[in-house]
Short mmCIF file of C-alpha atoms and ligand atoms in Angstrom, two decimals:
data_model
loop_
_atom_site.label_atom_id
_atom_site.label_comp_id
_atom_site.label_asym_id
_atom_site.label_seq_id
_atom_site.Cartn_x
_atom_site.Cartn_y
_atom_site.Cartn_z
CA MET A 23 0.00 0.00 0.00
CA ILE A 24 1.32 3.43 -0.94
CA ARG A 25 0.80 6.06 1.70
CA LEU A 26 0.36 9.55 0.31
CA LYS A 27 1.69 12.19 2.70
CA SER A 28 -0.16 15.24 4.00
CA GLU A 29 1.62 18.61 3.99
CA GLU A 30 2.08 18.23 7.77
CA GLU A 31 3.85 14.92 7.24
CA ILE A 32 5.93 16.36 4.42
CA ALA A 33 7.02 19.16 6.76
CA LEU A 34 8.38 16.55 9.19
CA LEU A 35 10.07 14.66 6.38
CA ARG A 36 11.58 17.97 5.25
CA GLU A 37 13.07 18.49 8.73
CA ASN A 38 14.59 15.02 8.65
CA ALA A 39 15.91 15.63 5.15
CA LEU A 40 17.69 18.76 6.32
CA MET A 41 19.26 16.80 9.16
CA VAL A 42 20.62 14.01 6.96
CA SER A 43 21.86 16.58 4.45
CA LYS A 44 23.80 18.40 7.15
CA THR A 45 25.08 15.17 8.67
CA LEU A 46 26.51 14.00 5.34
CA ALA A 47 28.35 17.31 5.04
CA GLU A 48 29.68 16.97 8.58
CA VAL A 49 31.00 13.49 7.71
CA GLY A 50 32.39 14.72 4.38
CA ARG A 51 34.35 17.46 6.15
CA HIS A 52 36.29 14.76 8.00
CA ILE A 53 36.96 12.39 5.10
CA GLU A 54 40.68 12.19 4.40
CA PRO A 55 43.29 9.47 4.07
CA GLY A 56 43.96 7.79 7.43
CA ILE A 57 40.55 8.26 9.10
CA THR A 58 38.62 5.07 9.81
CA THR A 59 35.04 4.54 8.75
CA ARG A 60 34.24 3.84 12.41
CA GLU A 61 35.54 7.27 13.43
CA LEU A 62 33.32 8.84 10.78
CA ASP A 63 30.35 6.85 12.07
CA ALA A 64 30.91 8.22 15.58
CA ILE A 65 31.03 11.77 14.21
CA ALA A 66 27.70 11.20 12.46
CA GLU A 67 26.01 9.70 15.50
CA GLN A 68 27.09 12.53 17.76
CA TYR A 69 26.03 15.13 15.21
CA ILE A 70 22.58 13.59 14.65
CA ARG A 71 21.97 13.42 18.40
CA SER A 72 23.11 17.05 18.77
CA LEU A 73 20.28 17.98 16.38
CA GLY A 74 17.76 16.25 18.64
CA ALA A 75 17.20 13.33 16.26
CA VAL A 76 18.26 9.70 16.49
CA PRO A 77 20.18 7.64 13.92
CA GLY A 78 17.66 6.00 11.61
CA PHE A 79 19.73 2.96 10.68
CA LEU A 80 21.13 2.02 14.11
CA GLY A 81 19.30 -1.14 15.13
CA PHE A 82 17.16 -1.15 11.97
CA GLU A 83 16.67 -4.87 11.26
CA GLY A 84 19.77 -5.32 13.41
CA PHE A 85 22.07 -2.90 11.53
CA PRO A 86 24.90 -2.11 13.97
CA ALA A 87 25.82 1.49 13.12
CA THR A 88 24.63 5.01 12.31
CA LEU A 89 25.99 5.05 8.75
CA CYS A 90 26.31 2.56 5.97
CA MET A 91 29.92 3.05 4.85
CA SER A 92 30.56 1.29 1.57
CA VAL A 93 34.13 1.49 0.28
CA ASN A 94 35.14 0.85 -3.37
CA ASP A 95 33.63 -2.50 -4.47
CA VAL A 96 31.01 -2.39 -1.71
CA VAL A 97 27.78 -1.17 -3.30
CA VAL A 98 25.76 -0.48 -0.14
CA HIS A 99 25.19 -1.56 3.49
CA GLY A 100 28.86 -1.72 4.49
CA PHE A 101 29.60 -1.70 8.23
CA PRO A 102 31.81 1.06 9.62
CA SER A 103 35.05 -0.57 10.73
CA GLY A 104 38.69 -0.04 11.60
CA TYR A 105 39.50 0.28 7.89
CA LYS A 106 41.54 3.42 7.27
CA LEU A 107 40.49 5.27 4.14
CA LYS A 108 43.31 5.81 1.69
CA GLU A 109 44.00 8.13 -1.23
CA GLY A 110 42.11 6.97 -4.31
CA ASP A 111 39.30 5.16 -2.43
CA ILE A 112 35.67 6.06 -2.85
CA VAL A 113 33.24 5.75 0.05
CA SER A 114 29.47 5.78 -0.13
CA VAL A 115 28.03 7.27 3.03
CA ASP A 116 24.35 6.48 3.54
CA CYS A 117 22.68 8.29 6.42
CA GLY A 118 19.29 7.97 8.10
CA THR A 119 17.57 9.91 10.85
CA ILE A 120 14.39 9.58 12.84
CA TYR A 121 12.84 12.77 14.16
CA ARG A 122 9.28 13.08 15.46
CA GLY A 123 8.41 9.66 14.10
CA TYR A 124 9.52 10.23 10.50
CA PHE A 125 12.63 9.18 8.60
CA GLY A 126 15.35 10.98 6.71
CA ASP A 127 17.46 9.13 4.14
CA SER A 128 20.21 10.34 1.83
CA ALA A 129 23.53 9.08 0.49
CA TYR A 130 26.62 10.53 -1.18
CA THR A 131 29.75 8.88 -2.52
CA PHE A 132 32.90 10.79 -1.63
CA PRO A 133 36.29 10.50 -3.30
CA VAL A 134 39.16 10.16 -0.83
CA GLY A 135 41.81 12.56 -2.06
CA LYS A 136 42.31 12.23 -5.79
CA VAL A 137 40.72 9.31 -7.62
CA ASP A 138 41.52 8.05 -11.12
CA ALA A 139 39.69 9.57 -14.08
CA ARG A 140 37.32 6.65 -14.73
CA THR A 141 36.34 6.54 -11.05
CA GLN A 142 35.64 10.28 -11.09
CA GLN A 143 33.50 9.70 -14.17
CA LEU A 144 31.58 6.99 -12.29
CA LEU A 145 30.88 9.40 -9.43
CA ASP A 146 29.83 12.22 -11.78
CA ALA A 147 27.63 9.92 -13.86
CA THR A 148 25.88 8.38 -10.86
CA LYS A 149 25.17 11.78 -9.34
CA HIS A 150 23.92 13.16 -12.65
CA SER A 151 21.72 10.11 -13.23
CA LEU A 152 20.07 10.79 -9.88
CA GLU A 153 19.11 14.26 -11.11
CA LEU A 154 17.76 12.77 -14.35
CA GLY A 155 15.70 10.33 -12.31
CA ILE A 156 14.41 13.07 -10.04
CA ALA A 157 13.25 15.11 -13.04
CA GLN A 158 10.87 12.24 -13.85
CA ALA A 159 9.31 12.21 -10.36
CA VAL A 160 6.21 14.14 -11.32
CA ALA A 161 2.58 13.19 -10.88
CA GLY A 162 1.29 11.11 -13.79
CA ASN A 163 4.65 9.56 -14.64
CA ARG A 164 5.58 6.03 -13.59
CA THR A 165 8.47 4.53 -11.69
CA GLY A 166 9.71 3.09 -14.99
CA ASP A 167 10.26 6.64 -16.27
CA ILE A 168 12.65 7.26 -13.38
CA GLY A 169 14.42 3.95 -13.89
CA GLU A 170 14.77 4.35 -17.63
CA ALA A 171 16.27 7.82 -17.28
CA ILE A 172 18.93 6.53 -14.89
CA GLN A 173 19.64 3.30 -16.74
CA SER A 174 19.95 4.70 -20.25
CA TYR A 175 22.28 7.50 -19.16
CA CYS A 176 24.61 5.24 -17.16
CA GLU A 177 24.67 2.38 -19.64
CA ASN A 178 25.52 4.75 -22.48
CA LEU A 179 28.69 5.61 -20.56
CA GLY A 180 29.57 1.92 -20.17
CA PHE A 181 28.46 1.60 -16.55
CA SER A 182 25.90 -0.87 -15.21
CA VAL A 183 22.88 -0.68 -12.93
CA VAL A 184 22.48 -2.91 -9.88
CA ARG A 185 19.18 -4.78 -10.05
CA GLU A 186 18.94 -6.34 -6.57
CA LEU A 187 18.57 -3.04 -4.70
CA VAL A 188 16.13 -0.24 -5.44
CA GLY A 189 14.80 3.05 -4.11
CA HIS A 190 11.66 3.18 -2.00
CA GLY A 191 8.91 5.21 -0.40
CA LEU A 192 9.73 7.01 2.86
CA GLY A 193 7.62 8.08 5.80
CA THR A 194 7.09 6.61 9.25
CA ASP A 195 8.83 3.52 7.87
CA MET A 196 12.20 3.59 6.21
CA HIS A 197 11.18 1.35 3.37
CA GLU A 198 7.65 1.99 2.19
CA SER A 199 5.98 1.22 -1.12
CA PRO A 200 6.55 1.72 -3.96
CA GLU A 201 9.86 0.24 -5.00
CA VAL A 202 11.77 2.66 -7.24
CA PRO A 203 14.14 0.67 -9.48
CA ASN A 204 17.08 2.34 -11.16
CA TYR A 205 16.27 0.52 -14.38
CA GLY A 206 13.06 0.10 -16.30
CA ARG A 207 10.93 1.06 -19.23
CA ARG A 208 9.22 4.31 -19.96
CA GLY A 209 5.49 4.19 -19.19
CA HIS A 210 5.83 1.07 -17.02
CA GLY A 211 5.73 0.56 -13.26
CA VAL A 212 3.77 2.25 -10.50
CA LYS A 213 1.97 5.48 -11.33
CA LEU A 214 3.32 8.47 -9.38
CA ARG A 215 0.85 10.62 -7.48
CA GLU A 216 1.09 14.01 -5.80
CA GLY A 217 2.14 13.51 -2.16
CA MET A 218 4.16 10.35 -2.66
CA VAL A 219 7.54 10.69 -0.95
CA ILE A 220 10.24 8.54 -2.51
CA CYS A 221 13.95 7.94 -2.21
CA ILE A 222 15.71 7.68 -5.55
CA GLU A 223 19.10 6.05 -5.15
CA PRO A 224 21.05 4.87 -8.19
CA MET A 225 23.68 2.22 -7.41
CA ILE A 226 25.94 2.17 -10.43
CA ASN A 227 28.84 -0.20 -11.08
CA ALA A 228 32.01 0.61 -12.98
CA GLY A 229 32.01 -2.92 -14.41
CA ARG A 230 29.36 -5.59 -14.52
CA LYS A 231 25.99 -5.33 -12.78
CA GLU A 232 26.23 -8.57 -10.77
CA VAL A 233 26.61 -8.36 -7.00
CA TYR A 234 26.92 -10.76 -4.08
CA LEU A 235 26.06 -10.57 -0.40
CA ASP A 236 28.95 -10.54 2.08
CA GLU A 237 29.08 -13.37 4.59
CA ASN A 238 28.18 -10.77 7.26
CA GLY A 239 24.69 -10.78 5.70
CA TRP A 240 24.69 -7.04 4.97
CA ALA A 241 27.38 -5.64 2.71
CA VAL A 242 26.67 -5.97 -1.00
CA HIS A 243 29.79 -6.27 -3.20
CA THR A 244 30.29 -6.08 -6.94
CA ALA A 245 30.95 -9.57 -8.28
CA ASP A 246 33.85 -8.37 -10.44
CA GLY A 247 35.48 -6.40 -7.61
CA LYS A 248 35.24 -3.08 -9.46
CA ASN A 249 34.02 0.14 -7.85
CA SER A 250 30.39 1.06 -7.29
CA ALA A 251 28.87 4.48 -6.61
CA HIS A 252 25.64 5.42 -4.83
CA PHE A 253 23.82 8.74 -4.48
CA GLU A 254 20.39 9.18 -2.90
CA LYS A 255 17.90 11.98 -2.40
CA THR A 256 14.41 12.15 -0.91
CA VAL A 257 11.80 13.65 -3.22
CA VAL A 258 8.12 14.63 -3.02
CA VAL A 259 6.14 13.84 -6.16
CA ARG A 260 4.32 16.99 -7.24
CA HIS A 261 2.42 18.13 -10.29
CA GLY A 262 4.73 19.74 -12.83
CA GLN A 263 7.94 19.65 -10.84
CA PRO A 264 9.20 17.41 -8.05
CA GLU A 265 10.13 18.87 -4.67
CA VAL A 266 13.54 17.65 -3.56
CA LEU A 267 13.76 17.50 0.23
CA THR A 268 17.43 16.61 0.73
CA THR A 269 20.33 18.60 -0.67
CA PHE A 270 24.04 18.11 -1.44
CA GLU A 271 24.57 21.88 -1.09
CA PHE A 272 26.14 21.61 2.36
CA ILE A 273 28.56 18.96 1.14
CA GLU A 274 29.63 20.78 -1.97
CA LYS A 275 30.04 24.09 -0.17
CA ASN A 276 32.40 22.36 2.28
CA CYS A 277 34.55 20.18 0.09
MG1 LIG B 11 19.80 5.60 2.21
MG1 LIG B 12 17.16 4.64 0.87
#
């Protein structure tokens, strides 16, 4: 069942979105060679609590941390650890909050120092494909319009789209209906209606699309060991133009 949100609910989701946006920037400010993903997780947890919210992922279906920290070949759902980031890595930071009963959810993939040209292209393409997907999030369109926009852009550049993980609705639950795949066909899928709040989150691989689940039951890796990038925003479906609740402004002002 898809739950359309009232303007009061959207206001609460907007507050959460601002919090996750600021938290990602706070984490990004500290990303440099030598810092561990666990140290970054602690920074995020403290920051979220200082805003009066609680981490949205911590304890969610047993997830052990505030952030999903997914380095290089890890697509999503990596655990923060003692791993020290090094020059040339990329790290997807996925952040959730809960504030007044509603969720925030956004992700950004950061380069650590300077990355090689093809990796930078992967980051740029994934982020741009998110914007192309968002542009389709208008009432009357379908989820397939979002997926097709992301898929065709990324595949034209020689990248591939992960099939096993998709975007989702957001509200009082972190994963609500509908599913929002990053692949699809124009005019297919669930019809978008004013007041739907969705997370669009392309997960794009440098190499092949196949992935496997880590033995820890959480982290998803690329099967070929090549890099994967992930960007996510929370969006309200509106007539004419979508309303984007999260922003990368704070990150890109900082870095
Ligand atoms: Mg997320
Ligand atoms: Mg999400």
